[in-house]
Each structure stands twice: as C-alpha cells, then as structure tokens.
Backbone as JSON, one array per atom type, in Angstrom:
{
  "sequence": "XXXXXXXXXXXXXXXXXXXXXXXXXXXXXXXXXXXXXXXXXXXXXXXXXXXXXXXXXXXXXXXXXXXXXXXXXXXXXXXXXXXXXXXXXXXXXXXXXXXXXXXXXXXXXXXXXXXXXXXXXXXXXXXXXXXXXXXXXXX",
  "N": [[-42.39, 40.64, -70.73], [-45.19, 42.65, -70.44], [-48.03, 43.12, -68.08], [-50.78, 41.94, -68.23], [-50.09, 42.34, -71.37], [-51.05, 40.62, -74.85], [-49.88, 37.34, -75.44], [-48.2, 36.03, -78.37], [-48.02, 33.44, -79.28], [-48.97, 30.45, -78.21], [-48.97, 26.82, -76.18], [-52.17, 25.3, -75.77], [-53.11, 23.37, -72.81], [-54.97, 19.89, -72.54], [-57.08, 20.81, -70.46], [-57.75, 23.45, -71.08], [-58.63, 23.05, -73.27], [-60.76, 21.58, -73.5], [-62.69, 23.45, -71.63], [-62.82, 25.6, -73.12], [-65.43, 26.74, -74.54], [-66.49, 27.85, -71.99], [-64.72, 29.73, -71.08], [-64.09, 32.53, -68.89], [-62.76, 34.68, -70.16], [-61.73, 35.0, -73.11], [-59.28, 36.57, -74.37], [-57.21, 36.3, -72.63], [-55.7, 34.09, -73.55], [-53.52, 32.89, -76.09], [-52.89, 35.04, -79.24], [-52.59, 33.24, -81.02], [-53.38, 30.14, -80.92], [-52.3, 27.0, -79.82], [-52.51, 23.62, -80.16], [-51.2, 20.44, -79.36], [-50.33, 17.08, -80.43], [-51.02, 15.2, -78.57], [-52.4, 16.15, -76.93], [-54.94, 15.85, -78.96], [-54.6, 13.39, -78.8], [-55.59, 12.44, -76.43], [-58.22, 13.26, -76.43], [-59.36, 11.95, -77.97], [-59.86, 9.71, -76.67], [-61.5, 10.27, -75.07], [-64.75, 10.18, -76.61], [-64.5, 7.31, -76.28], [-64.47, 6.3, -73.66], [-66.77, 7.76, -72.36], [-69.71, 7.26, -69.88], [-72.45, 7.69, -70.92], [-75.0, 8.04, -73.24], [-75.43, 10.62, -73.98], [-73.16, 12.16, -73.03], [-71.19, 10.75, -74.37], [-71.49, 11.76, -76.66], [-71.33, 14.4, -76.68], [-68.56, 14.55, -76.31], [-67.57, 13.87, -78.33], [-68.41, 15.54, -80.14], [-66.82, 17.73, -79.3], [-64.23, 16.65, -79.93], [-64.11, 16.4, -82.57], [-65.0, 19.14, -83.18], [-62.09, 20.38, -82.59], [-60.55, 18.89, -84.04], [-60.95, 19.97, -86.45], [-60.76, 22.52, -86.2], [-57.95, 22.84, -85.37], [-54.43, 22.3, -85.95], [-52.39, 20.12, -84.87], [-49.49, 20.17, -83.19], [-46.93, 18.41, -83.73], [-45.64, 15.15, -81.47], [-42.53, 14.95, -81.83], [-39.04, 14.08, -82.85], [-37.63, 16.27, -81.68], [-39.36, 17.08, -79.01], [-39.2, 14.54, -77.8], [-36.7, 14.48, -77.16], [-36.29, 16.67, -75.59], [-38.18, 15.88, -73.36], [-36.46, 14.26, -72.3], [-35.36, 15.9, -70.69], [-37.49, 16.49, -69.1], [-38.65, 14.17, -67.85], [-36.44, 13.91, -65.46], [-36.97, 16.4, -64.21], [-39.27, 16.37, -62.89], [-38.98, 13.72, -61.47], [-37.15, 14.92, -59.57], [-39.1, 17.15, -58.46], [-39.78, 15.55, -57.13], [-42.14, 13.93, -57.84], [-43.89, 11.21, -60.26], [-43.25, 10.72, -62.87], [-45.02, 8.86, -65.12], [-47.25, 9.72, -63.8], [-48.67, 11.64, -64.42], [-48.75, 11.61, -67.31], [-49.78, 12.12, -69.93], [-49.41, 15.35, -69.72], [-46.71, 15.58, -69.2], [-46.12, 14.77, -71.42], [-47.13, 16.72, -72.95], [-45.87, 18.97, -72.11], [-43.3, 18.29, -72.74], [-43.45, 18.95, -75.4], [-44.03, 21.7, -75.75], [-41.87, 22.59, -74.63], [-39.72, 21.73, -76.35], [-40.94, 23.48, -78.32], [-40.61, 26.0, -77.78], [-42.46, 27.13, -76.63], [-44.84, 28.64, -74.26], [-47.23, 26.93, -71.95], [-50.6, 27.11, -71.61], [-52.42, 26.29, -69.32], [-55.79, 24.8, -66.81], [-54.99, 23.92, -64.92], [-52.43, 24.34, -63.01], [-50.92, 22.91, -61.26], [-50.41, 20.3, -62.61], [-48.23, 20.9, -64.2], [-46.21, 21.3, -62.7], [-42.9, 22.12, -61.24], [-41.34, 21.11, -63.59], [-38.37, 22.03, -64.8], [-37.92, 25.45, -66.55], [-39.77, 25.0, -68.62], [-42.66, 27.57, -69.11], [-45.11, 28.33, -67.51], [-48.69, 28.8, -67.55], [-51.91, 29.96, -66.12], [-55.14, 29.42, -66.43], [-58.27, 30.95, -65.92], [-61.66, 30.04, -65.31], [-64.78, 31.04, -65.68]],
  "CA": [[-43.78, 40.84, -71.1], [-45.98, 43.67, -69.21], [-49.15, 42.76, -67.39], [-52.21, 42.35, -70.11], [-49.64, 42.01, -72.96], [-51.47, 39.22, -75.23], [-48.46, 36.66, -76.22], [-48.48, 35.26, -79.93], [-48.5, 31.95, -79.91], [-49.03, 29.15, -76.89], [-50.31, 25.74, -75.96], [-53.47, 25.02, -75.04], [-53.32, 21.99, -72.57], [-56.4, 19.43, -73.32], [-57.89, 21.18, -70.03], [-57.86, 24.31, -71.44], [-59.25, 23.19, -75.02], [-62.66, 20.96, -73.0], [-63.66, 24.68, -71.29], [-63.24, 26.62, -74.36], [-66.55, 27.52, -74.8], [-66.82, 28.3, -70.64], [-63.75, 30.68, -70.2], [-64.47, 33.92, -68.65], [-62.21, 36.17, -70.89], [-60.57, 34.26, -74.2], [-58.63, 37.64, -74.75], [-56.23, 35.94, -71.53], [-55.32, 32.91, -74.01], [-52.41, 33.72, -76.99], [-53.44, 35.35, -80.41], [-52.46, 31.83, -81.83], [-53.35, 28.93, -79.66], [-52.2, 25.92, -80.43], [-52.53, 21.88, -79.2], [-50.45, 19.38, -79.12], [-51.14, 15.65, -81.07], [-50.91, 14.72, -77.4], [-54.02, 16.44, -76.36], [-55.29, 15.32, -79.41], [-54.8, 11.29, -78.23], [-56.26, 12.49, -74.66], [-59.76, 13.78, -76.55], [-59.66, 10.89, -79.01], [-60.32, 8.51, -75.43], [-62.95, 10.7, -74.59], [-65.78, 8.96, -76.7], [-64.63, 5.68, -76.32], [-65.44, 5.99, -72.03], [-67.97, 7.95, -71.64], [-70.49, 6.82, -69.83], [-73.71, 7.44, -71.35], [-74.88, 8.46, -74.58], [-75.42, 12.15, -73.82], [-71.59, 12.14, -72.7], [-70.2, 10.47, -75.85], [-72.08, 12.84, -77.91], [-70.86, 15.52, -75.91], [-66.99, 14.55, -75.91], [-67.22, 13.7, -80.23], [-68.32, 16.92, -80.98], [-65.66, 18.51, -78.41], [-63.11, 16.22, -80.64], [-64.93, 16.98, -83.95], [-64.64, 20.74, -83.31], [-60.61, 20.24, -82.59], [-59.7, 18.31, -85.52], [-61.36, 20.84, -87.85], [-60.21, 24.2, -86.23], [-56.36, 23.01, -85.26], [-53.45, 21.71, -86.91], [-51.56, 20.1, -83.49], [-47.77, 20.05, -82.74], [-46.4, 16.9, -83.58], [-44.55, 14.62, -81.15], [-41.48, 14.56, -82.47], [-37.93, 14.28, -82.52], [-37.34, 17.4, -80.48], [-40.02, 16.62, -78.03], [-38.67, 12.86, -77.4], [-35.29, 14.8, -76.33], [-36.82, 17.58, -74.18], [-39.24, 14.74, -72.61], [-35.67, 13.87, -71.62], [-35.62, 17.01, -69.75], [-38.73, 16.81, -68.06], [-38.81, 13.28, -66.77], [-35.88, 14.01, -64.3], [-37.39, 17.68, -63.44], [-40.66, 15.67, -62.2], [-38.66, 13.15, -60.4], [-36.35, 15.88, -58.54], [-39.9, 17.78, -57.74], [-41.0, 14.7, -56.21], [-43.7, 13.62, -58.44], [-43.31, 10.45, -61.36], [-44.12, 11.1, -64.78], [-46.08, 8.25, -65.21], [-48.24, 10.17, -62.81], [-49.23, 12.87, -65.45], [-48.04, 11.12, -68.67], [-49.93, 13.33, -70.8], [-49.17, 16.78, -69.36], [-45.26, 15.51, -69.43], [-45.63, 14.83, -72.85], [-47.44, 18.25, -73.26], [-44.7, 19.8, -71.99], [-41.62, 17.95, -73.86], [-43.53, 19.25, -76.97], [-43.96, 23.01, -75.31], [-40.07, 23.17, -74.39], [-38.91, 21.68, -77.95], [-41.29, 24.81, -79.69], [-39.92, 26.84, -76.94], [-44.24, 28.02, -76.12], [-45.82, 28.63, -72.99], [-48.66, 26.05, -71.95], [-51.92, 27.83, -71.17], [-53.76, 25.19, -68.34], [-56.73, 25.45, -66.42], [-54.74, 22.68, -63.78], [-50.65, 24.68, -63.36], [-50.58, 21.84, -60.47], [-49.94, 19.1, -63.05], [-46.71, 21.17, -64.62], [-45.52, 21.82, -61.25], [-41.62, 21.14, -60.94], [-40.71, 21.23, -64.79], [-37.33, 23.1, -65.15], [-37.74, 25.92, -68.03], [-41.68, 25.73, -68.69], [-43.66, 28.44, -68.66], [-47.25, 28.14, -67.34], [-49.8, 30.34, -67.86], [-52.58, 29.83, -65.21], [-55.86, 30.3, -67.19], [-59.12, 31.28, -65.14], [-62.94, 29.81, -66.11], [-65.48, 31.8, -65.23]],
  "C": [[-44.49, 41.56, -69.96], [-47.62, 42.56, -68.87], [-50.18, 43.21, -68.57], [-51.59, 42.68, -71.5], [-50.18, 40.45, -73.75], [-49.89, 38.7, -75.66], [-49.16, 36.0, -77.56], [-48.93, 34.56, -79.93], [-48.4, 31.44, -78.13], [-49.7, 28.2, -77.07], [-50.94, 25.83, -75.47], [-53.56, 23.73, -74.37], [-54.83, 21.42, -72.36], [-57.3, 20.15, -71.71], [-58.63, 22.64, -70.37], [-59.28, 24.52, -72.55], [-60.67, 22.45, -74.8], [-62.87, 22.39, -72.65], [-63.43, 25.6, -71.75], [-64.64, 27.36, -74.17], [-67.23, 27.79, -72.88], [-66.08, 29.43, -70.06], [-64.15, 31.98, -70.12], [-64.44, 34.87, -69.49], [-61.38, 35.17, -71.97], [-59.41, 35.05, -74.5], [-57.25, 37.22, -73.89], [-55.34, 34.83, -72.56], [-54.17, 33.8, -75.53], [-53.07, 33.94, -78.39], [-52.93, 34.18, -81.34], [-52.58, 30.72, -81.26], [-53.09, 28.14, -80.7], [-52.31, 24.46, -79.76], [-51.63, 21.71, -80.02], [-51.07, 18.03, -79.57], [-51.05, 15.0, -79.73], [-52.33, 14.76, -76.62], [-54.74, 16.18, -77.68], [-55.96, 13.38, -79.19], [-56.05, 12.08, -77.13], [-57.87, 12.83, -75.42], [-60.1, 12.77, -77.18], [-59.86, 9.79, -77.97], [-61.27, 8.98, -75.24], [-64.61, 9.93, -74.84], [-65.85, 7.67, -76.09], [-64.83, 5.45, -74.35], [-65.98, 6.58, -71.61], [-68.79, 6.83, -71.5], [-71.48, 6.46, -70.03], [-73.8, 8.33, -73.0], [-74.51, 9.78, -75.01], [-73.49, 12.95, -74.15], [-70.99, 11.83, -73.54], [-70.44, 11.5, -76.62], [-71.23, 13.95, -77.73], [-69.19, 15.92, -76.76], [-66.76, 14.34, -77.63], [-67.74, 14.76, -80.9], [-67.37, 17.63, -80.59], [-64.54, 18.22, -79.73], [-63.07, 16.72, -82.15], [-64.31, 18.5, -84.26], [-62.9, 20.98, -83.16], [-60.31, 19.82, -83.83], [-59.68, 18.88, -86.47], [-60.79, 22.29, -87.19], [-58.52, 23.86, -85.54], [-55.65, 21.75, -86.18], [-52.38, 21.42, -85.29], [-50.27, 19.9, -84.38], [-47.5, 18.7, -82.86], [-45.77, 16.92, -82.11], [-43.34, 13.86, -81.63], [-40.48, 14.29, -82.13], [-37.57, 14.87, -81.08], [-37.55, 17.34, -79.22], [-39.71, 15.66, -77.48], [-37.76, 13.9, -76.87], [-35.76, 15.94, -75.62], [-37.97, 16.66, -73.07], [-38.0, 14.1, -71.35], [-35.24, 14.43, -70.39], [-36.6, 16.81, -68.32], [-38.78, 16.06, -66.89], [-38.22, 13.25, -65.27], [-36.25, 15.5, -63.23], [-38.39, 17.29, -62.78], [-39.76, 15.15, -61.05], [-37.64, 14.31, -59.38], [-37.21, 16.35, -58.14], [-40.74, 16.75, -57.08], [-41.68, 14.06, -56.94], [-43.04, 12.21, -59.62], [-43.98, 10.9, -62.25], [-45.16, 10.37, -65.19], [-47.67, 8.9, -64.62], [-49.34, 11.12, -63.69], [-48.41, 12.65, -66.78], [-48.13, 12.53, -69.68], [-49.7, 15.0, -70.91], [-47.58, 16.79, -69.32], [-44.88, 15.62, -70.85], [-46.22, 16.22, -73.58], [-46.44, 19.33, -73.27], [-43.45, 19.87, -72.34], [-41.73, 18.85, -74.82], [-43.57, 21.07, -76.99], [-42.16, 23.96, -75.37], [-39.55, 22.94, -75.47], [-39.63, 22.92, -78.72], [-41.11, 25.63, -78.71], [-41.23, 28.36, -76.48], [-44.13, 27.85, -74.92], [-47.08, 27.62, -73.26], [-49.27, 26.98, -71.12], [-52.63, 26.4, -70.56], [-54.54, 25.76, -67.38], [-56.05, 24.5, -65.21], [-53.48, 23.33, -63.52], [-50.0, 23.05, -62.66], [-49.85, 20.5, -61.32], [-48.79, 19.73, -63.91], [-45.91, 21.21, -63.98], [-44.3, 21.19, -61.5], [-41.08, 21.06, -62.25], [-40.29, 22.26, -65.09], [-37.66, 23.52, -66.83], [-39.07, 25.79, -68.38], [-41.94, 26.86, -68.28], [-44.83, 28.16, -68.4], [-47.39, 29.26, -66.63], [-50.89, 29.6, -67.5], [-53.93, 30.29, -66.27], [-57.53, 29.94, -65.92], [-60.45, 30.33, -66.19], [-63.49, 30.8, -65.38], [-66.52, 31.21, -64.16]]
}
C-alpha cells in the first residue's frame, strides 16, 4: 500500500470511535470502518460511571450514535483462537493482557478478520505479533 492510499475496510478501536466527531482528517480512517462487539461492551460502561449528569448524557448519545450507524464484529470462534495468539505476544513484549483486556480482545477479533486496527493510543497494541496498527491523528 503507497502513502495516502485509503484501505477498504478496518477497525476502529473504541478510542478512535469517542473522537470521531474531533479527528482532524476522517479521509486517514478506511472507506469501511468497522467496531468490534468489544468496543461496543467498553461504550456500554460508559453511562453507567460517569460522573455527572452532563457526562452520562454525553457518553449515551456517543453509544446511541454507535449502535445505530454500525453493525460490530462479533467475538467469536475465530477471535477466541487468535486471542490465543495474542496473549503470549503481550507476555513475550513484556506487558499482561489483563493489562489492556479490551484492546487484546480488539485485536484477537482484528487478526481472525485479518483488518488493520485504526487507534488513537498504538501504545496499547504494542508487541502483538501480525497486527497491523494504524496510528490515527486528532486534531
């Protein structure tokens, strides 16, 4: 892939899919984004601890607006056995899985549909053999 080729399809990890409506250039992200029922769970906590009202409101329209414009990636099968993958690519880079549950399980479900994850964090893929990450900028 050349420099400023858009790619098809990719995940969107859930940091990506909160500063949606903040990113510099969307044109950087894949002409099909997609989530993960993973970052689905992670937005579906959101209401339930914010802190104040403002903040719930905030985080249940965030979720609101997801549920109605995507159709996530199961965790499935596939994902359970590339998860198998991951866990020991964490622990060989040092790091435990537990540490970044949800970005492990982001990435089982990335390597079983054989996408690139688009994050606004690469730091929490770091060390997972066979991922691609795709570094995405805010403005």
């Amino acid at each position: 892939m050349t420099t400023g080729e858009r790619r098809q399809r990719g995940i969107l990890d859930t940091s990506v899919v909160v500063r949606l409506p903040r990113l510099h250039d969307p044109s950087t992200l894949p002409a099909e984004a997609l989530i993960t029922a993973v970052t689905l769970a992670e937005l579906s906590v959101g209401p339930l601890v914010a802190r104040t009202e403002v903040e719930r409101a905030e985080r249940q329209a965030a979720l609101q607006h997801v549920e109605a414009n995507f159709d996530p990636l199961p965790f499935d099968a596939a994902a359970a056995r590339a998860f198998g993958r991951v866990a020991p690519s964490l622990r060989r880079a040092g790091r435990t899985t537990s540490a970044r549950a949800y970005d492990a399980l982001i990435a089982a479900t990335a390597l079983a549909s054989d996408l690139p994850v688009y994050t606004c964090n690469p730091d929490g893929f770091k060390g997972i053999d066979g991922l691609e990450v795709i570094p995405v900028a805010l403005s």
